[in-house]
Coordinates of C-alpha atoms and ligand atoms in Angstrom, one line a residue:
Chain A
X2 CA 5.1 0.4 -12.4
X3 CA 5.7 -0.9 -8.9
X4 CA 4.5 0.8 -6.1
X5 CA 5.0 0.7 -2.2
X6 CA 2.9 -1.3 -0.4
X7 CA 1.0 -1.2 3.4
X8 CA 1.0 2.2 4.4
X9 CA -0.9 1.9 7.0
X10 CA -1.2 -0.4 9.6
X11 CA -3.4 -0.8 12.2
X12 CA -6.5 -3.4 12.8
X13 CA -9.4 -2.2 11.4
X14 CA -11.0 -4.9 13.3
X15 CA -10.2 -4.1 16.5
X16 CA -11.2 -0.9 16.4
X17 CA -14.6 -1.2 14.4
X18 CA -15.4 -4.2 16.1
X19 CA -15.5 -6.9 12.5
X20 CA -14.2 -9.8 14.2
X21 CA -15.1 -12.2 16.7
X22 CA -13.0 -16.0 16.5
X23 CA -14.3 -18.8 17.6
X24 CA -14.0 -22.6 16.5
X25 CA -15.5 -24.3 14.1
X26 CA -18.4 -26.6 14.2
X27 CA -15.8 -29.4 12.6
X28 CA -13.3 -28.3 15.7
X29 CA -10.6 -27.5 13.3
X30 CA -8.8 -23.9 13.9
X31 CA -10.4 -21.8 10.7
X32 CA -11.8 -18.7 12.2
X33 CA -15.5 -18.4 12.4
X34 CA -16.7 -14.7 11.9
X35 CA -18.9 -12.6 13.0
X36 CA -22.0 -11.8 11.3
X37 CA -24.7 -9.1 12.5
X38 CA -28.1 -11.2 12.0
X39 CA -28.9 -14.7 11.6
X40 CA -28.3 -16.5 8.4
X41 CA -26.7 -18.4 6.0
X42 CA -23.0 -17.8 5.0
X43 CA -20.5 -19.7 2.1
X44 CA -21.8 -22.7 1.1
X45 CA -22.9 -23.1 -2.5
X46 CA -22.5 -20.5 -4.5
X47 CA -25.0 -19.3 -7.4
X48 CA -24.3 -15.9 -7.7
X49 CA -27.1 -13.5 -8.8
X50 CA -26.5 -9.9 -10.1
X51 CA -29.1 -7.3 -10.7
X52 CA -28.9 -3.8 -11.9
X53 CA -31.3 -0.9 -12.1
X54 CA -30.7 3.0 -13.1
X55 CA -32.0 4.7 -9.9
X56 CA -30.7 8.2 -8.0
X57 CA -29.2 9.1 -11.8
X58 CA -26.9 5.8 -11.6
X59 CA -26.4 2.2 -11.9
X60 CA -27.1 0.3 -8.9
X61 CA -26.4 -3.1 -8.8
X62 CA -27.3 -5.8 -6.4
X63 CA -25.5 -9.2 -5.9
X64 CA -26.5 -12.3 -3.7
X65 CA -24.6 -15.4 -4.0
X66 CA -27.6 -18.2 -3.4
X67 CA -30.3 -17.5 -6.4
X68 CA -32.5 -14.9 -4.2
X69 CA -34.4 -13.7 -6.7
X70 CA -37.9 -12.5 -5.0
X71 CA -35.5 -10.6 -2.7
X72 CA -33.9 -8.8 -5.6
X73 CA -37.2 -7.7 -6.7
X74 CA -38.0 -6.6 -3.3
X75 CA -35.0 -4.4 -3.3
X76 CA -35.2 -3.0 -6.6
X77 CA -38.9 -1.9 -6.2
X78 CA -37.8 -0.4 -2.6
X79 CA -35.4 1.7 -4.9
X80 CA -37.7 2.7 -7.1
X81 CA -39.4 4.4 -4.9
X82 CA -37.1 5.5 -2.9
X83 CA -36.0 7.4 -6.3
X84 CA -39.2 9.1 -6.5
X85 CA -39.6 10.3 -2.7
X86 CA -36.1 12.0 -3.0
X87 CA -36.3 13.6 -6.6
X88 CA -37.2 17.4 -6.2
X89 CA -37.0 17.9 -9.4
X90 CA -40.0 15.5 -10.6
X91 CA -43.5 15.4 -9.6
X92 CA -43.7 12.0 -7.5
X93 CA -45.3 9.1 -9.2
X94 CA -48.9 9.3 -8.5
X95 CA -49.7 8.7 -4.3
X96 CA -46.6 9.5 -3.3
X97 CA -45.4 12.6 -1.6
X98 CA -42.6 13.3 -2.2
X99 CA -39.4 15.5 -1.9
X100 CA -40.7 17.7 -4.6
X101 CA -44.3 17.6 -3.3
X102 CA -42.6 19.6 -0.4
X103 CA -40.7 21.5 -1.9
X104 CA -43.8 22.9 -3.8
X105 CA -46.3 23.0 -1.0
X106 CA -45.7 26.5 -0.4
X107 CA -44.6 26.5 3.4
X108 CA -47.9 23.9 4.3
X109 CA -47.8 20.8 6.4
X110 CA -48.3 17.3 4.2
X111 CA -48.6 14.2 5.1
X112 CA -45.5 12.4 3.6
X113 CA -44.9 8.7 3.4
X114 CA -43.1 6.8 6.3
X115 CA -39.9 6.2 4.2
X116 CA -39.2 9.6 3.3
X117 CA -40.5 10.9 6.9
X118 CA -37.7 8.5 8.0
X119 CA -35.1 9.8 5.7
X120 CA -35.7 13.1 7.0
X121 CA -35.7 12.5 10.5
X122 CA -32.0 11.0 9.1
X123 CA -31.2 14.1 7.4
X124 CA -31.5 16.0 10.8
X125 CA -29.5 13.5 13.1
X126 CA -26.7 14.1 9.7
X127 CA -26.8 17.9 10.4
X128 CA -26.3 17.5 14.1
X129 CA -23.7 14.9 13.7
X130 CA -21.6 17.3 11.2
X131 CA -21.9 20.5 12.6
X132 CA -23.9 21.3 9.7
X133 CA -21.4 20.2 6.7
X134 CA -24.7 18.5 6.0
X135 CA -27.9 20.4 5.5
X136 CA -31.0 19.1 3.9
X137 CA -32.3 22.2 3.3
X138 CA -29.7 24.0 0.5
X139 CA -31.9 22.7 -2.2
X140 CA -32.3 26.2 -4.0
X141 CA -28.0 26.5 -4.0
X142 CA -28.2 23.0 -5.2
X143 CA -30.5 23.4 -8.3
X144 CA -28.5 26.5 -9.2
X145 CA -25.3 25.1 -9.5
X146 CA -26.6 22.1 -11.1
X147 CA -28.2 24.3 -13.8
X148 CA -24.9 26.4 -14.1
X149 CA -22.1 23.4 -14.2
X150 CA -24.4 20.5 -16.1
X151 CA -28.0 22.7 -17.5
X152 CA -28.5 21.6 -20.8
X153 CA -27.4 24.0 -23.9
X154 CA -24.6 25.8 -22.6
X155 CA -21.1 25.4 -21.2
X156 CA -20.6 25.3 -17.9
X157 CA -20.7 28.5 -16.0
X158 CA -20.3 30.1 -12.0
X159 CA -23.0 31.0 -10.6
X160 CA -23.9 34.4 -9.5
X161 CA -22.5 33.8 -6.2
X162 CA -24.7 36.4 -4.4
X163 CA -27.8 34.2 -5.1
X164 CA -25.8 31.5 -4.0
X165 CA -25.3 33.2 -0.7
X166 CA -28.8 34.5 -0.5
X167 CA -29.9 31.1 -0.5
X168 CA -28.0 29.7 1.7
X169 CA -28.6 32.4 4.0
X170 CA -32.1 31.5 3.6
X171 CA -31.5 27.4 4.2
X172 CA -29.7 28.2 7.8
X173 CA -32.9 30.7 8.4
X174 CA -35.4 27.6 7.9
X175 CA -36.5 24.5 9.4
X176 CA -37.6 21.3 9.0
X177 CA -41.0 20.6 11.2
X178 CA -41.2 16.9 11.7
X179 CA -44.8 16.1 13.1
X180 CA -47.0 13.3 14.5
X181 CA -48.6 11.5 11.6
X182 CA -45.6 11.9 9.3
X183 CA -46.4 15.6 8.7
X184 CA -44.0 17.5 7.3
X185 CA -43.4 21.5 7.1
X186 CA -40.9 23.4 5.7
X187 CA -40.6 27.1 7.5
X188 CA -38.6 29.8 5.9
X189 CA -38.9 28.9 2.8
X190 CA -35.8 26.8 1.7
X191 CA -35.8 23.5 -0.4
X192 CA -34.8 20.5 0.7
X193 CA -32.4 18.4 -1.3
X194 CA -31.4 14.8 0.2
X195 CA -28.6 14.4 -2.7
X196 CA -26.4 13.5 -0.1
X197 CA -27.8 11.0 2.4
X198 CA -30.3 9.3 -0.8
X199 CA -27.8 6.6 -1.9
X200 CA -26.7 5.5 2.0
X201 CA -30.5 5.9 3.2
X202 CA -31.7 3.6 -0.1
X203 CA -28.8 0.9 1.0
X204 CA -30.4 1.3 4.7
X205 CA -33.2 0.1 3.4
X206 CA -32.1 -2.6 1.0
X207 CA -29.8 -3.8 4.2
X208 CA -33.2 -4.3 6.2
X209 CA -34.7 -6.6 3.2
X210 CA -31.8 -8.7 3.2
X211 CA -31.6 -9.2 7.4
X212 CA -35.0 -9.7 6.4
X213 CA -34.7 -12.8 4.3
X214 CA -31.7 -13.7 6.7
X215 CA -29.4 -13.0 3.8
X216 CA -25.8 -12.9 4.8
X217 CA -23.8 -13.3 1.6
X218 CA -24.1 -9.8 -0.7
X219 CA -22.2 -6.8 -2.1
X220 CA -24.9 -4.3 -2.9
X221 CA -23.6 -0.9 -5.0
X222 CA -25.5 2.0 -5.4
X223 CA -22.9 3.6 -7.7
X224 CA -19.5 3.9 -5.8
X225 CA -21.0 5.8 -3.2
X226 CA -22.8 3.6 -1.0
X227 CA -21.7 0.1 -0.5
X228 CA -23.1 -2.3 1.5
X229 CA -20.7 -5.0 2.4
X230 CA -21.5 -8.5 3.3
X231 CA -19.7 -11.4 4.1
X232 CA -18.1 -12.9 0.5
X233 CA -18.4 -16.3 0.1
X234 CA -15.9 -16.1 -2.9
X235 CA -13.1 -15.1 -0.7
X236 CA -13.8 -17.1 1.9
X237 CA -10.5 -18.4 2.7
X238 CA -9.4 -14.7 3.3
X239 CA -11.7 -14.3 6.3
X240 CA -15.0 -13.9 4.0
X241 CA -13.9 -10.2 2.7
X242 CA -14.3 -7.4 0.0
X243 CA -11.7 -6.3 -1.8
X244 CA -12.4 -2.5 -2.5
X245 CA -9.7 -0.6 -4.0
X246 CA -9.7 3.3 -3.6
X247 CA -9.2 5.5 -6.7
X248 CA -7.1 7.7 -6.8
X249 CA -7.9 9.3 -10.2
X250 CA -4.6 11.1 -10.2
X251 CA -1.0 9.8 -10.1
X252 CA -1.2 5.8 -8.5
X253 CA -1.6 5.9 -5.4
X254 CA -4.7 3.9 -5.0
X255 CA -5.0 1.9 -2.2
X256 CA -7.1 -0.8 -0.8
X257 CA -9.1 -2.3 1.6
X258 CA -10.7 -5.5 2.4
X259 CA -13.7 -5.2 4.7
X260 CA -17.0 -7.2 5.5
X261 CA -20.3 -6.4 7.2
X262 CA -19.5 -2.7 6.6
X263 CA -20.9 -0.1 4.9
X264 CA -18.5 2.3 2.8
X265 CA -19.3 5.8 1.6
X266 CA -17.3 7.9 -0.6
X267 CA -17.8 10.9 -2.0
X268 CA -15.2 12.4 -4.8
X269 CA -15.5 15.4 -6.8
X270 CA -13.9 14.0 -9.7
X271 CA -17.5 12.3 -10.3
X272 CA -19.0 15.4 -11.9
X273 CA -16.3 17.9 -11.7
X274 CA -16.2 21.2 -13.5
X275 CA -12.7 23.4 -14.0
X276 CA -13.1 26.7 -13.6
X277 CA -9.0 27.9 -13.6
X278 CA -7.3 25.9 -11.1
X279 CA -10.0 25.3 -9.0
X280 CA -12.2 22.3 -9.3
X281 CA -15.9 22.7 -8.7
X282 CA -18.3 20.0 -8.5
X283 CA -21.9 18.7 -6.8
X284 CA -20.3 18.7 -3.3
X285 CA -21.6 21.9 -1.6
X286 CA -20.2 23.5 1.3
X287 CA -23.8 24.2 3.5
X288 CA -22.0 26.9 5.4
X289 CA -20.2 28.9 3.0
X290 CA -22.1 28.2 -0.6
X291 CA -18.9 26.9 -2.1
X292 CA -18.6 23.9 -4.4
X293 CA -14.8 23.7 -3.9
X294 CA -13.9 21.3 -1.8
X295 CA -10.6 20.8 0.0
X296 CA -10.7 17.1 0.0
X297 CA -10.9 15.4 -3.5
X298 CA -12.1 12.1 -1.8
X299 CA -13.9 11.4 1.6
X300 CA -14.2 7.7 2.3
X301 CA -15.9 6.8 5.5
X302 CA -16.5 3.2 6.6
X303 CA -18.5 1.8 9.4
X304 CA -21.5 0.0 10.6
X305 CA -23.6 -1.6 8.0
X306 CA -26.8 -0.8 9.3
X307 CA -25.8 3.0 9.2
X308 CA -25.7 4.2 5.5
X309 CA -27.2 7.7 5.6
X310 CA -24.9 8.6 8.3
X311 CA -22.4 7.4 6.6
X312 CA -22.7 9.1 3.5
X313 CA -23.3 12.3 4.8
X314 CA -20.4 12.0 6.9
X315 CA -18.2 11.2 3.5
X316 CA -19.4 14.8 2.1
X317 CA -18.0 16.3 5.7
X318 CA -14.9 14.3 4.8
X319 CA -14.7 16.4 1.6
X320 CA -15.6 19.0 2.5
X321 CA -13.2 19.3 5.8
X322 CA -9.3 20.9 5.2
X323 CA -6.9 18.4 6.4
X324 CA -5.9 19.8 9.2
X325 CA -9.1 19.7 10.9
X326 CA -9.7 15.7 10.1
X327 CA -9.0 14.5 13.1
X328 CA -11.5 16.9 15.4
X329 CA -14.6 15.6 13.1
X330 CA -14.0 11.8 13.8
X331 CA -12.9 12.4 17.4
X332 CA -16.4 14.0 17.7
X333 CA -18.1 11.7 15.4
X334 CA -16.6 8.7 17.1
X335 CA -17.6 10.7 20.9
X336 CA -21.0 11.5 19.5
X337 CA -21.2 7.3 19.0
X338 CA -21.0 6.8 15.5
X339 CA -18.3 3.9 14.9
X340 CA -16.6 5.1 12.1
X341 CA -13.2 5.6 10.2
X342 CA -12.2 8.1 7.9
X343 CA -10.3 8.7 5.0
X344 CA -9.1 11.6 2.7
X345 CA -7.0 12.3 -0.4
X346 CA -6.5 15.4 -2.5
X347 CA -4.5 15.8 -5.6
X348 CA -3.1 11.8 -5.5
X349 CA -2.0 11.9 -1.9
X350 CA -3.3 11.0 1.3
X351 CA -4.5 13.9 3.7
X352 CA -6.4 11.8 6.4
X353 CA -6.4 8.1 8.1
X354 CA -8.1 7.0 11.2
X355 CA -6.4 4.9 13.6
X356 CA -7.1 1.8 13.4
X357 CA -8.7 2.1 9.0
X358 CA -6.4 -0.7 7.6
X359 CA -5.3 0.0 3.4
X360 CA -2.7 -1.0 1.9
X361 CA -1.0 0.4 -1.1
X362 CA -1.3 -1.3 -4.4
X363 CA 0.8 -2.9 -6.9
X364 CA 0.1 -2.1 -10.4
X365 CA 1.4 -4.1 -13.2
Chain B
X224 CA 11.2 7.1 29.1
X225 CA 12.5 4.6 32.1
X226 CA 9.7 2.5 33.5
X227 CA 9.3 1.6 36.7
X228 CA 8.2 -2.2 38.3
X229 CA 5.1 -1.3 39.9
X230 CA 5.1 -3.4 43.0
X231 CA 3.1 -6.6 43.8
X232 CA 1.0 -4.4 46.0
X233 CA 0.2 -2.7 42.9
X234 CA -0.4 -6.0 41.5
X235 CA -2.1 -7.2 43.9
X236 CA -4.5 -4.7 43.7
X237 CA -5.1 -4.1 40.1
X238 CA -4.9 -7.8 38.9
X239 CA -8.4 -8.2 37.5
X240 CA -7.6 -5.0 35.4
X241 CA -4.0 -6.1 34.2
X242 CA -5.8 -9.7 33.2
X243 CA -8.5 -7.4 31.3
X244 CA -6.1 -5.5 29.8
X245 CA -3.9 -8.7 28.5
X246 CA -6.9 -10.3 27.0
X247 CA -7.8 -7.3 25.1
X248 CA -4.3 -7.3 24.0
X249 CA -4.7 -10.7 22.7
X250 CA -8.0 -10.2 20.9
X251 CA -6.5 -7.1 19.0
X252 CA -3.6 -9.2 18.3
X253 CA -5.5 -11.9 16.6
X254 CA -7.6 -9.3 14.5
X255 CA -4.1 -7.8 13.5
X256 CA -3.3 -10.9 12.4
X257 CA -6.8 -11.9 10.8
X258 CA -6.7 -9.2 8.6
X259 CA -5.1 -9.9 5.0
X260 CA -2.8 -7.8 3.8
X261 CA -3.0 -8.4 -0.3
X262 CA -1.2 -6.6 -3.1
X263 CA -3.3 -6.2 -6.4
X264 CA -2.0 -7.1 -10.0
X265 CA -3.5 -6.8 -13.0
X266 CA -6.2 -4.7 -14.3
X267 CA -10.2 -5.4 -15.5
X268 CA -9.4 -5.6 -19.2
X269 CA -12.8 -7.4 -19.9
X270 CA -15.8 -4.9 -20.6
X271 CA -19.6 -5.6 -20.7
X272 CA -22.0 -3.3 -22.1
X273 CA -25.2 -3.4 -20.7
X274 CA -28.6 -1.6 -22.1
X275 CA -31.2 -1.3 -19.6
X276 CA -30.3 -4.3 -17.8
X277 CA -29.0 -7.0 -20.5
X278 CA -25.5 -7.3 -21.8
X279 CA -25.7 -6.3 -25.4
X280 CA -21.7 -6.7 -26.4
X281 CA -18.8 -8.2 -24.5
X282 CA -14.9 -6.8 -25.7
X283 CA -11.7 -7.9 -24.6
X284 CA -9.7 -5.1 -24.4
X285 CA -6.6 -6.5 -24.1
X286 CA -7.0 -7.6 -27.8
X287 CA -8.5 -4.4 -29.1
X288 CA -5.4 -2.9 -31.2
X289 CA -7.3 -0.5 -33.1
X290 CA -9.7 2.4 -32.3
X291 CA -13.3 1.6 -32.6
X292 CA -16.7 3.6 -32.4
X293 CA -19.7 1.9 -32.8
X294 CA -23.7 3.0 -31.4
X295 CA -25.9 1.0 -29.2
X296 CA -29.7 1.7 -28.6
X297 CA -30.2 3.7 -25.5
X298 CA -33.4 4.4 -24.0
X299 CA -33.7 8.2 -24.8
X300 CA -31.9 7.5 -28.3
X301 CA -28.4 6.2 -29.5
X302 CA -24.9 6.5 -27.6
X303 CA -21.6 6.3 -29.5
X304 CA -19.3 3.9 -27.4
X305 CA -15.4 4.3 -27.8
X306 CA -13.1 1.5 -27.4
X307 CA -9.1 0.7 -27.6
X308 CA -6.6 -1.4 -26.3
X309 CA -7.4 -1.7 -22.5
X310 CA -9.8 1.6 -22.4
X311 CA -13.5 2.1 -23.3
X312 CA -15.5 5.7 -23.5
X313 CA -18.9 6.7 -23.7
X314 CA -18.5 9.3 -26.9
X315 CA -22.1 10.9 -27.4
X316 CA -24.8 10.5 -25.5
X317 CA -28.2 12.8 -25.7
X318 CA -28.6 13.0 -22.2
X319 CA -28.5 16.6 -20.8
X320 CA -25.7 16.5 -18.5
X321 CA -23.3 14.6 -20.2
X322 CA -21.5 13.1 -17.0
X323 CA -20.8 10.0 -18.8
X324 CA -19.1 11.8 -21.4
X325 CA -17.2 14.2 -19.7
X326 CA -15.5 10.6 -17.8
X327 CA -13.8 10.4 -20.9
X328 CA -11.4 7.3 -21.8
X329 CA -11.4 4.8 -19.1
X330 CA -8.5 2.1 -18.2
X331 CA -9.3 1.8 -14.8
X332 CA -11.8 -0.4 -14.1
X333 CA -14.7 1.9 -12.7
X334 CA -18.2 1.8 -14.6
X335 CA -19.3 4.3 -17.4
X336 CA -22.5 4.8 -16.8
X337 CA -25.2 7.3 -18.4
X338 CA -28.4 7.1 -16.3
X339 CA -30.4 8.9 -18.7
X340 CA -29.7 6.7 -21.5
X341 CA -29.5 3.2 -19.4
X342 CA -26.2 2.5 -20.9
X343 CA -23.2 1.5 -18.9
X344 CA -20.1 0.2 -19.3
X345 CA -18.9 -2.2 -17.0
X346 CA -15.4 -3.9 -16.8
X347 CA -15.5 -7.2 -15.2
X348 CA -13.5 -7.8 -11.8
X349 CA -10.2 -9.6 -12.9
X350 CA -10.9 -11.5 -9.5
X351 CA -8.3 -9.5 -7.6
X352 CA -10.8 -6.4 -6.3
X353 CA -14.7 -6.7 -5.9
X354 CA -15.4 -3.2 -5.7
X355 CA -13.6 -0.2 -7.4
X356 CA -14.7 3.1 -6.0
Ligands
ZN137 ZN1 -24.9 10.3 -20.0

């Protein structure tokens, strides 16, 4: 089947700021690129792929020059990282964790830096959304999970007045962030990080790889968090990613070609549930307890050194009705966050930012 | 809309901002033109399945004709794996939620993947898109 081509066009560069020309060193007219931190780019290439089950998914890591050490670095980073955020697992042993919390019975602990960090993220994400992220709906969360995926039964709605009561009791409670990485929860709610983990984790592995002054990657924790580098296989289309959107019904997908960008998504086809016509899945709406969202896929692209924002701002993608699309980036965008957005539902396409370059694509 | 010639007073005045304007003009000209526009063709047909890390089994699917089930070793216990011409499946897994499952046949080129099991199935990138989300 043949489909139409460039929908939309605008520069994504201009407005998120990829590009930067100059000349070469060799003073012919190839452009020379941007790139956020020191280090090398093309050259030889020996490209090195790792993979590791982490967050209950694949992640995979892949450098292009033989940097081994650094993948090890990374995948023990995520290892962790798996462990602070589980609540449903006691932490392995010295950490405290998400579920440490979660089980302290309303007392201060003593958490480690990494997950103190994530949290103090989770609380800029609730600002930044207007609260269509909330770290704190972790009792709603575990209920639905048990009800659409618990193991020896089909699928099933909650009671949707305990859903209600709990979150009810999420917007009653706080997160205390105190000196010495203390941590209490007041009120009484759980937290959950489900949806800032993945883009917090590639925060992380971003900083090993500026680290090691490594400029050439693609790092994927699942399809919802991907860290973008420069692409020294393409080089001689401006050193970018080709990342094609889903569309999971119809053909409509679409792509994009990016670099030095971090790219959320977050789709409810992933672990959907049918009840009727409607489709539930793990997305829930912080405000209302509902696990419908409006949007079957938020996309959200910006700044690479920005991942939990990023992926929290892909849920309030989802979980924003169309017509309101454009007020949450004009106010993410005022509140500083350099971001575009992008939302489908049922094959076609609700949202584009100005300036978020895809183009359709040609299937065979 | 008519437009109106400003004036060389207003010129005069406002030169440094109309050169400012004309050189961000320019550089959001050349990004425009920077960026590659590309049309896709062709699907992943190649699939690797991977335990806990190491390819166990690579299939062409192009050249799979028939219907095939077969089981690898997962970590928590065996997973059936489904594949036909230019689609894959994971079939039965024990893990409890059964996400990987429930993905059913797949002839798009994103990853099956059951965490619990360390089992996934990944189609390798026909060179035309890195990422499929
Ligand atoms: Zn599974």
């Amino acid at each position: 089947m043949k489909k139409s081509s460039l929908l939309f066009t605008l520069s994504l560069g201009a407005v998120l700021g990829l590009f930067s020309c100059g000349g070469t060193a060799d003073g012919s007219s190839s452009p020379v690129l941007s790139q956020p931190w020191p280090g090398e780019m093309g050259g030889n290439i020996d490209p090195e792929q790792s993979t590791t089950f982490a967050f209950d998914t694949l992640l995979y890591i892949t450098t292009y020059h033989g940097e081994t050490a650094v993948h090890d670095e990374i995948i023990d980073t995520l290892q962790k990282l798996d462990s602070l955020f589980d609540p449903y697992n006691a932490p392995v042993p010295g950490l405290t964790s998400v579920y440490s919390l979660n089980n302290a019975g309303g007392e201060p602990l003593a958490v480690d830096p990494l997950l103190y960090e994530a949290l103090q993220d989770a609380l800029e994400a609730e600002e930044a959304t207007g609260g269509l992220f909330n770290p704190l709906i972790g009792k709603a969360t575990a209920l639905y999970k048990e009800a659409f995926y618990g193991e020896g039964h089909e699928p099933y709605l909650p009671d949707m007045d305990e859903v209600q009561s709990f979150i009810e009791e999420a917007s009653g409670s706080s997160l205390v962030l105190g000196e010495n990485y203390t941590v209490q929860i007041q009120g009484g709610a759980f937290i959950d990080l489900g949806g800032i983990a993945k883009g917090f984790a590639l925060d992380k592995t971003i900083e090993i790889l500026k680290s090691h002054g490594v400029c050439d990657f693609l790092i994927q924790l699942s399809g919802s968090s991907i860290g973008l580098g420069n692409n020294p296989e393409r080089m001689d289309q401006g050193g970018t990613f080709r990342v094609r959107i889903n569309t999971y019904v119809g053909d409509n997908d679409h792509i994009l070609s990016a670099r030095f960008n971090g790219l959320s998504t977050s789709a409810t086809y992933e672990q959907q549930v049918m009840f009727g016509p409607d489709r539930y899945s793990h997305i829930i709406n912080p405000q209302t307890g509902s696990a419908v969202c409006p949007n079957d896929i938020g996309v959200v692209i910006g700044d690479i050194e920005s991942n939990a924002m990023l992926d929290a701002f892909s849920t309030a993608v989802c979980l924003t009705p169309g017509e309101n699309l454009a007020a949450l980036d004009e106010s993410l965008n005022e509140k500083g966050y350099d971001v575009g957005l992008f939302a489908m539902k049922d094959g076609e396409d609700v949202y584009l930012s100005d300036g978020f370059e895809i183009s359709g694509v040609e299937l065979p | 809309m008519a437009l109106k010639f400003p004036g060389w007073n207003f010129l005069r005045k406002h030169w440094l901002d109309l050169m400012l304007y004309l050189a961000v003009l320019a550089l959001a000209v050349t990004g425009l033109c920077l960026l590659p526009v590309f049309f896709s063709s062709g699907e992943a047909h190649v699939l690797n399945i991977n335990v806990d890390g190491t390819i166990v089994k690579t299939v062409d699917l192009a050249r799979q004709q028939e219907e095939e089930h077969f089981e690898v070793e997962g970590t928590n216990g065996p997973v059936t794996i489904g594949i036909k011409k230019n689609a894959a499946a994971i079939l039965a897994s024990p893990c409890p939620e059964q996400y990987c499952v429930r993905m059913g046949w797949v002839d798009d080129g994103r990853p099956i993947v059951c965490a619990y099991s360390h089992v996934a199935l990944l189609f390798v990138s026909n060179g035309d898109v890195d990422v499929i989300l």
